[in-house]
Tab-separated table of C-alpha atoms in Angstrom:
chain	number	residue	atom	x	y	z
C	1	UNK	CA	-23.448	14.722	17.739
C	2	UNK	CA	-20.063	14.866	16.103
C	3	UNK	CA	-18.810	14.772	20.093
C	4	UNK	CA	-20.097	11.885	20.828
C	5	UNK	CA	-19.336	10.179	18.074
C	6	UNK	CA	-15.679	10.932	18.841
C	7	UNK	CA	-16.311	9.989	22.438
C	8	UNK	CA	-17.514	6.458	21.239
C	9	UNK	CA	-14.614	5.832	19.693
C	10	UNK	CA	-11.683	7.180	22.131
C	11	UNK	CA	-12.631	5.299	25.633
C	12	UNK	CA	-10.415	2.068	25.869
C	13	UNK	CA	-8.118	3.055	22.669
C	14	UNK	CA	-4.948	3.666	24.793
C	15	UNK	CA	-5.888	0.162	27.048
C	16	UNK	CA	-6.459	-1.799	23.767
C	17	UNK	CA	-3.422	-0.931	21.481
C	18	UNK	CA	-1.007	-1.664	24.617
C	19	UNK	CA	-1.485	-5.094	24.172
C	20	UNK	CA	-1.503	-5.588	20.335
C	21	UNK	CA	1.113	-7.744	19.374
C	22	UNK	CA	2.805	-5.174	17.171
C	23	UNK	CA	6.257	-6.535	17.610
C	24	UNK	CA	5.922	-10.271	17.522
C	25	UNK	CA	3.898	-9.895	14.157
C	26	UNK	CA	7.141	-7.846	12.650
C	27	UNK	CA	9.120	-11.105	14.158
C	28	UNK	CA	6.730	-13.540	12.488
C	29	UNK	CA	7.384	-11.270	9.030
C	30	UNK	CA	10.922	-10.919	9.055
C	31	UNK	CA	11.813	-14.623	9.732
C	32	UNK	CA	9.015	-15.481	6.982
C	33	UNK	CA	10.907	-13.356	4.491
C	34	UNK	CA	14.045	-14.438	5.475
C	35	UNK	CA	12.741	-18.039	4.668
C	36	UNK	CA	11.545	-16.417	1.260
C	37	UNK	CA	15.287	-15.487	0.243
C	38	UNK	CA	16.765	-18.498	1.722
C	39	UNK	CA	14.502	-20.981	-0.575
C	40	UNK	CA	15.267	-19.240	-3.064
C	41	UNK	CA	19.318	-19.033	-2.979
C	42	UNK	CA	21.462	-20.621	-5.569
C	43	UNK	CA	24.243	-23.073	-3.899
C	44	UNK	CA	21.201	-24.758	-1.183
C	45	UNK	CA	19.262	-28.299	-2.191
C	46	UNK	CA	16.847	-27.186	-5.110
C	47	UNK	CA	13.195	-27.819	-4.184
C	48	UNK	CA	10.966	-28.656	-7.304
C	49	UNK	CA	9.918	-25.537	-9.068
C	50	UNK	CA	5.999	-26.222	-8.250
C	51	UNK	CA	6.207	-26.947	-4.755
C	52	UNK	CA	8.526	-23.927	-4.541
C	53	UNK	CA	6.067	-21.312	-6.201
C	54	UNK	CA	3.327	-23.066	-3.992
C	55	UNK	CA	5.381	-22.802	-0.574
C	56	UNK	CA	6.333	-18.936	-1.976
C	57	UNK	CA	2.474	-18.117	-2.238
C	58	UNK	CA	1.664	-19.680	1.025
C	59	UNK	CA	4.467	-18.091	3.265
C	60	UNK	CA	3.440	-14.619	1.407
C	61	UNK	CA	-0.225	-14.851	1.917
C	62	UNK	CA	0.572	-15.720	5.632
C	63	UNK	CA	2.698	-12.219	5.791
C	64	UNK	CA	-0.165	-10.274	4.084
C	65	UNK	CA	-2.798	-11.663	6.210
C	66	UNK	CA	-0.687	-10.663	9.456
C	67	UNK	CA	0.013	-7.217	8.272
C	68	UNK	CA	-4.044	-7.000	7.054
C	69	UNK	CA	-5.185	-8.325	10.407
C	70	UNK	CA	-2.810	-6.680	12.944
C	71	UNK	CA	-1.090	-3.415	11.457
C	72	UNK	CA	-4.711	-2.539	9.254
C	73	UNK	CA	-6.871	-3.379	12.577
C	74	UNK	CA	-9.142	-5.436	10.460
C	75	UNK	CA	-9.227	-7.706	13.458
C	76	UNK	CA	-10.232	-5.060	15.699
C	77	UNK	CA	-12.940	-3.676	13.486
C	78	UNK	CA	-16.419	-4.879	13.195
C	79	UNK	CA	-16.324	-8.277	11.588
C	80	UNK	CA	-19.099	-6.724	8.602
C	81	UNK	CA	-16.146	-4.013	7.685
C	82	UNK	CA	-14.148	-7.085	6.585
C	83	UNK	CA	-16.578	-7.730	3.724
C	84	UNK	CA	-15.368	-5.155	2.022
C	85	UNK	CA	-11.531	-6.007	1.340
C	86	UNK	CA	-13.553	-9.775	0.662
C	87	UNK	CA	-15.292	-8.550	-1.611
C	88	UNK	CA	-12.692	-7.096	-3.274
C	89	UNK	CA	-10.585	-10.641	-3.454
C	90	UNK	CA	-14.039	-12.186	-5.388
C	91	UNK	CA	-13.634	-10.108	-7.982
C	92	UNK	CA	-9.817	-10.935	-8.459
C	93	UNK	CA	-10.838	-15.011	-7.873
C	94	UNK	CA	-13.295	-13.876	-10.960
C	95	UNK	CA	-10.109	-12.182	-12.817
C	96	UNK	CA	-7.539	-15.230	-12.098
C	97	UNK	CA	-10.452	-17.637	-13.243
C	98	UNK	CA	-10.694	-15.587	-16.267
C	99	UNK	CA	-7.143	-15.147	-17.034
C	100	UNK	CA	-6.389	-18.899	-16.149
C	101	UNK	CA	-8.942	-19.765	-18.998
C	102	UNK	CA	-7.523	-18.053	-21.370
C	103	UNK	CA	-4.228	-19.547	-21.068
C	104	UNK	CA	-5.615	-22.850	-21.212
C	105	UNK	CA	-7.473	-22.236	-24.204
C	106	UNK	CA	-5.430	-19.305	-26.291
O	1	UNK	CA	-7.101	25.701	15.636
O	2	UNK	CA	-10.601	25.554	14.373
O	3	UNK	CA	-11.523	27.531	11.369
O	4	UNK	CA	-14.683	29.583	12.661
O	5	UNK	CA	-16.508	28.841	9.177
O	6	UNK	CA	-15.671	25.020	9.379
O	7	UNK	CA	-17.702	23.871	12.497
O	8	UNK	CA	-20.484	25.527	13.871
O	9	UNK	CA	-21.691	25.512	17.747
O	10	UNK	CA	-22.608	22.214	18.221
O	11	UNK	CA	-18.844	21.217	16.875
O	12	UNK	CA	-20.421	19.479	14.259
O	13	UNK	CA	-18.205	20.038	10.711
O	14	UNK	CA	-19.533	21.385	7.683
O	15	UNK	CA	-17.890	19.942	4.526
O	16	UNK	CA	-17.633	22.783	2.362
O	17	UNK	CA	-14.281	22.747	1.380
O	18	UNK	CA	-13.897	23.829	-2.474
O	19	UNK	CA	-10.418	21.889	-2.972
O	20	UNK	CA	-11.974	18.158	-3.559
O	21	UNK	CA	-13.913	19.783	-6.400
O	22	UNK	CA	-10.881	21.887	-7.755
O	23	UNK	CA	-8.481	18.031	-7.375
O	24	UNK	CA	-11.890	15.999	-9.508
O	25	UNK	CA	-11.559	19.091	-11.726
O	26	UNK	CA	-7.870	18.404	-11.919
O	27	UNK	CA	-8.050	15.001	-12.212
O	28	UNK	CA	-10.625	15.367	-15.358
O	29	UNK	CA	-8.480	17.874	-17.707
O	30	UNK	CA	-5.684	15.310	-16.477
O	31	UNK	CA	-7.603	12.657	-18.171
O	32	UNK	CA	-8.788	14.064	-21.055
O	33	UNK	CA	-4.839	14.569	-21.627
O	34	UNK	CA	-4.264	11.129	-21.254
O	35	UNK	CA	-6.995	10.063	-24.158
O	36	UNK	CA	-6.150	12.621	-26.458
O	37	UNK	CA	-2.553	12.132	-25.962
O	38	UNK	CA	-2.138	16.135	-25.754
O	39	UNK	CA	0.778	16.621	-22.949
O	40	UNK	CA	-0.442	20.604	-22.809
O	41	UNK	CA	-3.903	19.351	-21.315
O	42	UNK	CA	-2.081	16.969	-19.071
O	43	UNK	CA	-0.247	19.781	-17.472
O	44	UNK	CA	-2.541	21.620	-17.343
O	45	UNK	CA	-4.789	19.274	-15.451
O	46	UNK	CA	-1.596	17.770	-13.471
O	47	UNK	CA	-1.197	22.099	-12.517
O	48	UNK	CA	-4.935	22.010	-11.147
O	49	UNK	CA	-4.284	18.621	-9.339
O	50	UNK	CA	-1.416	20.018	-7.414
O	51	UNK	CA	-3.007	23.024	-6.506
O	52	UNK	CA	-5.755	21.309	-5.329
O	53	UNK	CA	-3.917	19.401	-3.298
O	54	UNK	CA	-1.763	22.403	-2.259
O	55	UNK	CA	-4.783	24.176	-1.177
O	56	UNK	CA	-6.779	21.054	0.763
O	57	UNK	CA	-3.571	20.425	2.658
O	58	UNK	CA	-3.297	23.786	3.905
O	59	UNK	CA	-6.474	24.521	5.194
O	60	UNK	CA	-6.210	20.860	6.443
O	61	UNK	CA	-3.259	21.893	8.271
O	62	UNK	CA	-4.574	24.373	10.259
O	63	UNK	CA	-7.353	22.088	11.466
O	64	UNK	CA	-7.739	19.304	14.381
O	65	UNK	CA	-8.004	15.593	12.476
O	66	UNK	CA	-11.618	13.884	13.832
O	67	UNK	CA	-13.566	11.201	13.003
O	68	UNK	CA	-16.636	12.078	11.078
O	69	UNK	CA	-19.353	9.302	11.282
O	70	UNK	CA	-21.784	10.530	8.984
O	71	UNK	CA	-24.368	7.925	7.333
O	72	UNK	CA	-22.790	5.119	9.567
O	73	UNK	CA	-24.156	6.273	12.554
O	74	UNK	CA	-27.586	6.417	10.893
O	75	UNK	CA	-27.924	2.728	10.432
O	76	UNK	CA	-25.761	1.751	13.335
O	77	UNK	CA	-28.594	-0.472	14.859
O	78	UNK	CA	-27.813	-2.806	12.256
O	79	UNK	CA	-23.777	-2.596	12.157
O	80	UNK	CA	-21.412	-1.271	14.676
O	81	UNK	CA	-19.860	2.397	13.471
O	82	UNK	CA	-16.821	2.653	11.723
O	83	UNK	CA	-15.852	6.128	10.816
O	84	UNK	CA	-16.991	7.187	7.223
O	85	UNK	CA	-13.992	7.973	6.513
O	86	UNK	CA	-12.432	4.694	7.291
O	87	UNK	CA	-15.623	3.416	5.132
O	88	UNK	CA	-14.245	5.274	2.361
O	89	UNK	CA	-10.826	4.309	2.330
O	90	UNK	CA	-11.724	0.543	3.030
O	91	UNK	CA	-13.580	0.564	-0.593
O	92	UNK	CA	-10.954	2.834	-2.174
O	93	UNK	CA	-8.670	0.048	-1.212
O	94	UNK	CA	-10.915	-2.448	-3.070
O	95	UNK	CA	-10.569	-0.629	-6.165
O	96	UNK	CA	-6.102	-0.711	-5.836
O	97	UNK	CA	-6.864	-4.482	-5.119
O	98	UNK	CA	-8.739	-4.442	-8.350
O	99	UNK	CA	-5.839	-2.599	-10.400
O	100	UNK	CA	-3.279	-4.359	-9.003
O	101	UNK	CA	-4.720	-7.450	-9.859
O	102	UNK	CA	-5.027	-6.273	-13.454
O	103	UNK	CA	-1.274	-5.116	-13.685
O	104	UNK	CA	0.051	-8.521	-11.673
O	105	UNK	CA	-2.532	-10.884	-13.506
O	106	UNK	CA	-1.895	-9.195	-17.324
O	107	UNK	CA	1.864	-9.635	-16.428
O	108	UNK	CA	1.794	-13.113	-14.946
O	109	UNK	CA	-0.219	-14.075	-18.494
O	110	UNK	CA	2.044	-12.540	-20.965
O	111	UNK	CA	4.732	-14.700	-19.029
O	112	UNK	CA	2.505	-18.457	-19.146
O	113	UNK	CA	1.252	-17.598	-22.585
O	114	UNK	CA	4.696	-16.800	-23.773
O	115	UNK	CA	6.873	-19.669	-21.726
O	116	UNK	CA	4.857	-22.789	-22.386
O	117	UNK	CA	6.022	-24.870	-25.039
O	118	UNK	CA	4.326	-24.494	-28.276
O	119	UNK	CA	3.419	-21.039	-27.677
O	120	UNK	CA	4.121	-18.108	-30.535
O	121	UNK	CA	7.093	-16.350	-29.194
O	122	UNK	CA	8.575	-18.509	-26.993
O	123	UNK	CA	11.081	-17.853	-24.967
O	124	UNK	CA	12.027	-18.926	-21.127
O	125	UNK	CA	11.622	-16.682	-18.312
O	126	UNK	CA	14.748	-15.316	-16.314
O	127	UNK	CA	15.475	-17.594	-13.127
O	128	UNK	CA	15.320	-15.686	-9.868
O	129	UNK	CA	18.649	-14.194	-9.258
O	130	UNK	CA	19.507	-14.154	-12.788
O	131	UNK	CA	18.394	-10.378	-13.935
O	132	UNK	CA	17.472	-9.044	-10.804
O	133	UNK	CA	19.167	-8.156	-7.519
O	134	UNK	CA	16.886	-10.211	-5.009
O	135	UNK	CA	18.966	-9.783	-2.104
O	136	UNK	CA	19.501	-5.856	-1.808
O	137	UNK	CA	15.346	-5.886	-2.803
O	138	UNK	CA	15.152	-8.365	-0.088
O	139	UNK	CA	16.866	-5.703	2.272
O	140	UNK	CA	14.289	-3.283	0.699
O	141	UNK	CA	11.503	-5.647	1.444
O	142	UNK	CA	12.622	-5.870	5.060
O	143	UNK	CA	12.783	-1.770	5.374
O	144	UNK	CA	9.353	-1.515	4.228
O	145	UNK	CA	7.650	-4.091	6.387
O	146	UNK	CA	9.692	-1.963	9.430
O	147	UNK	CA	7.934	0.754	8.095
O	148	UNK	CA	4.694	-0.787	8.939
O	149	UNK	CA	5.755	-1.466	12.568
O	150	UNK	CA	7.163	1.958	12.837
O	151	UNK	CA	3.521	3.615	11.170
O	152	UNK	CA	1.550	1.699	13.628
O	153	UNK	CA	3.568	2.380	16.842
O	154	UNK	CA	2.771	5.873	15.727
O	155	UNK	CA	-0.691	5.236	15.605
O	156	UNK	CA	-0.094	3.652	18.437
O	157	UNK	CA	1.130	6.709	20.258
O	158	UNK	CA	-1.647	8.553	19.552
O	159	UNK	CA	-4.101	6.617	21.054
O	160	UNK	CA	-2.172	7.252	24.076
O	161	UNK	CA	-1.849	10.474	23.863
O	162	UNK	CA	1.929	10.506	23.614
O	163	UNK	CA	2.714	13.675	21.015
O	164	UNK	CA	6.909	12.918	21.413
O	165	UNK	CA	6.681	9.540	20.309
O	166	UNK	CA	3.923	10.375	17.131
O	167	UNK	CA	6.458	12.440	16.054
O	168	UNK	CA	9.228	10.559	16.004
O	169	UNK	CA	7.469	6.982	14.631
O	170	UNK	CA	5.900	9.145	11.771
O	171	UNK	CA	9.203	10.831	10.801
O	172	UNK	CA	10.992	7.363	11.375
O	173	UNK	CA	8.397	5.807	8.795
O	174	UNK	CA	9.076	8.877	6.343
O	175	UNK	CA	12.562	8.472	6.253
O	176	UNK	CA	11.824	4.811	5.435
O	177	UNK	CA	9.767	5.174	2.736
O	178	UNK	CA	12.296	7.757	1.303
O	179	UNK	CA	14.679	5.056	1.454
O	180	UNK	CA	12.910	2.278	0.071
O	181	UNK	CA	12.160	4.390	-2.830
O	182	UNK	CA	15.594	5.440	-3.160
O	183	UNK	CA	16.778	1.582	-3.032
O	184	UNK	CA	14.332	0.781	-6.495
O	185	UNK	CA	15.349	4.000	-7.879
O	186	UNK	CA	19.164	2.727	-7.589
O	187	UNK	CA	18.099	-0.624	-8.616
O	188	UNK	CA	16.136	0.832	-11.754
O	189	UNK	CA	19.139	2.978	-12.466
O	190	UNK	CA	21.536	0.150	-12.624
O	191	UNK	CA	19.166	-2.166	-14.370
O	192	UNK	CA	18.527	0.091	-17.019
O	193	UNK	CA	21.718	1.906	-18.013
O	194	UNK	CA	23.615	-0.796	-16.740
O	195	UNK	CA	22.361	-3.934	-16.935
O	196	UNK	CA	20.445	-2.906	-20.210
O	197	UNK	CA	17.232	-4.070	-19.144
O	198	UNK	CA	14.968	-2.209	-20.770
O	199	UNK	CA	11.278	-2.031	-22.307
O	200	UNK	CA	12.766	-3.887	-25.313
O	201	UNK	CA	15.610	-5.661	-24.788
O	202	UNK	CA	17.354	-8.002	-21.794
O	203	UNK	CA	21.106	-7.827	-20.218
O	204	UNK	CA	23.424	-8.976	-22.634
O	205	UNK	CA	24.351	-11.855	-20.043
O	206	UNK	CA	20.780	-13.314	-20.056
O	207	UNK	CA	20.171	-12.871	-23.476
O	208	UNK	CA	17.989	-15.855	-24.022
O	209	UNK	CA	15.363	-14.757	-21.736
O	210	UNK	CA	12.241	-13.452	-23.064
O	211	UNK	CA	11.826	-9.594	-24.049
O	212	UNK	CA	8.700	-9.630	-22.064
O	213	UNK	CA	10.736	-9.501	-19.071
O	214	UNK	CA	11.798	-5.924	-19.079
O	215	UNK	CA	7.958	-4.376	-19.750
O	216	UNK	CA	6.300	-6.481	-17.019
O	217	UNK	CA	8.777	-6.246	-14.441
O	218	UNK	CA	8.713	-2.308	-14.662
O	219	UNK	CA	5.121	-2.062	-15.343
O	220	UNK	CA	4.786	-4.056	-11.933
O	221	UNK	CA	7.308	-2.356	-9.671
O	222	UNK	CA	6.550	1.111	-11.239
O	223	UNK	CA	3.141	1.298	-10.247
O	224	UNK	CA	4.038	-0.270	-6.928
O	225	UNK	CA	6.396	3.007	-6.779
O	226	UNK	CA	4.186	5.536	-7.728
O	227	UNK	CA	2.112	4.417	-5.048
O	228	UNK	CA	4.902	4.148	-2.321
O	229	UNK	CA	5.722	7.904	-3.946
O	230	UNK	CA	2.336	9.100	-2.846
O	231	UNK	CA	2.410	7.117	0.406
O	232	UNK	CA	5.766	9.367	0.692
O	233	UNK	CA	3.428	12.597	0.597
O	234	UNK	CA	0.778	11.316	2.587
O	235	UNK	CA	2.927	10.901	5.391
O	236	UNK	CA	4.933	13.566	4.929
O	237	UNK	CA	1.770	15.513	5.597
O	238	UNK	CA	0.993	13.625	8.658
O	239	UNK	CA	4.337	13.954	9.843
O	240	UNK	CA	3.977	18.339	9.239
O	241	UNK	CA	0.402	18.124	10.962
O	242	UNK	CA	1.859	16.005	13.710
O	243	UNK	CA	4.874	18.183	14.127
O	244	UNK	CA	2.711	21.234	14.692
O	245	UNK	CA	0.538	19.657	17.322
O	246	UNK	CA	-1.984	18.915	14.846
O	247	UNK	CA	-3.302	15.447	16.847
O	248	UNK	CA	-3.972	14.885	19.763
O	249	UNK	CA	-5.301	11.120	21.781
O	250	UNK	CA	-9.208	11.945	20.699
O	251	UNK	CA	-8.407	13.525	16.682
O	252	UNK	CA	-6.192	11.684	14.912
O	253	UNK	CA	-7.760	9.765	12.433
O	254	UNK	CA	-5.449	11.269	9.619
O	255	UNK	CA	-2.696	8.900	11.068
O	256	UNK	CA	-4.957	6.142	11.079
O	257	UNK	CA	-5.998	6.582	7.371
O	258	UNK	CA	-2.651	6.904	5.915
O	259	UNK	CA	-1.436	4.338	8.088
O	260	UNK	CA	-4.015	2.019	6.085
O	261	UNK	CA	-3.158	3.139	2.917
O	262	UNK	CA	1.006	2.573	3.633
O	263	UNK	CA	-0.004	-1.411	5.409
O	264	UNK	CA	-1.705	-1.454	1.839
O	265	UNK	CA	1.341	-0.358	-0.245
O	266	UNK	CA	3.018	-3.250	1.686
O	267	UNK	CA	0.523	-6.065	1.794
O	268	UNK	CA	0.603	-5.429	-2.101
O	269	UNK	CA	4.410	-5.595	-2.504
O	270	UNK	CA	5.000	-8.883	-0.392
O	271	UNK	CA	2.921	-10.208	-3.067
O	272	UNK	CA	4.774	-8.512	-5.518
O	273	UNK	CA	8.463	-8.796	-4.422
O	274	UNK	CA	7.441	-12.827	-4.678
O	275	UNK	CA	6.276	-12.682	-7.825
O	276	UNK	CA	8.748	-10.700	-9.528
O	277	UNK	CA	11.504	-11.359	-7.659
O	278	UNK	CA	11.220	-15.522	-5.880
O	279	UNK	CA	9.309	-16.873	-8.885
């Protein structure tokens, strides 16, 4: 039972991680966070703080996507496994909601 | 090499390892340390931990790594399998998403509630650049996301069969991590005894930034570390097993697991390294 469990999940493997694009995702990341630092560098044209923290957010939800869908094979998996890490960002949109109330009204 | 007690004939595993008990056992005295504020206990319990840990990695050692579908493949009408173990660490991950998200979201409050004008306390928060180093943490940054590539051309290798290159991709991702946490424990040196950043008081050069600074930024970037730390171990382990022969293109799912946990580590400090350090 155990064997071919195992056997489900080897056939393919070796066909399907050959053409993952490993390397052009660590591209996409490294010229993203070289953008981070350069944005945020003393001496070049200062971008409004706002628009700054909202670019900021933005280019590092586009890195943590990449790595979540590529490098953690969420995009490879079953599409119901990825209810699970979405569940987990409801509850923080609960906890920021919560939080962001509270500032509002100390 | 197969323990004869561990599977029977029909290669199916039996789960009767006594360490997870002995490490929950750990983990409890370890606790009740913590609430009673009794260092002995924690010790003690941190003694039990380890050697529960100790003893689960060395049987583990010994033993191929293979996925175990358990309960998935029961209702697998309804959902394509995914490895229970995979399962397991998916929702283990939800709860690190939940307790980061307490650490980042308490910190990022003290800071609005304590920078806005009118509030009690008030005092601005350091520019980037002005306390902290961002460009040798941006080098650190860019170690840790080659990490990643390096941990899943490993993986990578595996599924291929290809026991040279597991090796050397797994060590290559070790000796990363190593230095990444040797980076922030250089950076932590300097800030602290140097700098004077510390859970009380700012540098002497930025001394009109608020004293909130110091406690958040290492409560943030400390527990990052103590999880890259036990990344560290995790794939030192991997790297032993792999070493030793201990995968092979069919068992391997050890790789895979850690290899989600590390992507993890990361995913959570390119959120972090942007919020403590760019913001």
């Amino acid at each position: 039972m155990a064997e071919t469990a195992v056997a489900v999940h080897a056939p393919g493997a070796g066909e399907i991680a050959r053409k993952r694009p490993y390397i052009p995702v660590f591209v996409i990341l490294a010229v993203v966070t070289g953008i981070e630092l350069a944005i945020t560098q003393p001496g070049l044209p200062e971008i409004e703080h706002s628009l700054r923290i909202i670019v900021l957010v933005i280019l590092s939800t586009i890195k943590a996507s990449l790595v979540i869908a590529y490098y953690m094979h969420l995009r490879y998996e079953p599409r119901w496994l990825a209810l699970i890490p979405l569940a987990g960002l409801a509850l923080v949109a609960v906890l920021v909601t919560a939080l962001t109330a509270t500032v509002a009204h100390p | 090499m197969a323990h004869p007690d561990s599977v029977d004939e029909g290669g199916e595993e039996h789960h009767g390892s006594p360490w997870p008990v002995v490490i929950a056992v750990g983990m409890g005295i370890g606790y009740v340390g913590i609430v009673s504020a009794s260092i002995p206990i924690l010790v003690v319990g941190a003694a039990v931990f380890a050697a529960g840990a100790g003893g689960w990695v060395h049987v583990d050692m010994e033993r191929p790594s293979r996925a175990f579908y358990g309960l998935a493949a029961a209702i697998e009408s309804r959902f394509p399998r995914v490895s229970a173990r995979k399962l397991a660490l998916w929702l283990f991950l939800v709860t690190e998403i939940m307790f980061f998200s307490a650490i980042i979201g308490a910190s990022w409050t003290l800071r609005l509630r304590t920078t806005t004008p009118g509030a009690a306390f008030q005092a601005p928060w350091a520019r980037p650049g002005e306390i902290l180093n961002v460009l040798l943490t941006g080098a650190n940054t860019f170690i840790l996301i080659c990490s990643s590539v390096t941990m899943v051309e490993a993986l990578a290798a595996i599924e291929r069969g290809d026991q040279r290159k597991v090796r050397y991709f797994l060590l290559a991702t070790l000796l990363l991590g190593i230095t990444f946490l040797s980076i922030q424990a250089f950076e932590y040196q300097k800030l602290y005894f140097g700098d004077g950043l510390t859970f009380t008081q700012v540098p002497a050069h930025a001394s009109e930034v608020n004293k909130l600074y110091g406690p958040t930024f290492y409560a943030q970037t400390g527990v990052h570390g103590s999880h890259v730390t036990a990344g560290v171990l995790a794939l030192a382990y991997v790297t032993r097993k792999a070493f030793k022969g201990g995968f092979t293109k069919d068992n391997h799912e050890a790789v895979e697991l850690v290899g989600l946990y590390w992507h993890f580590v990361d995913v959570v400090w390119i959120f972090l390294f942007t919020i403590v350090y760019l913001i």
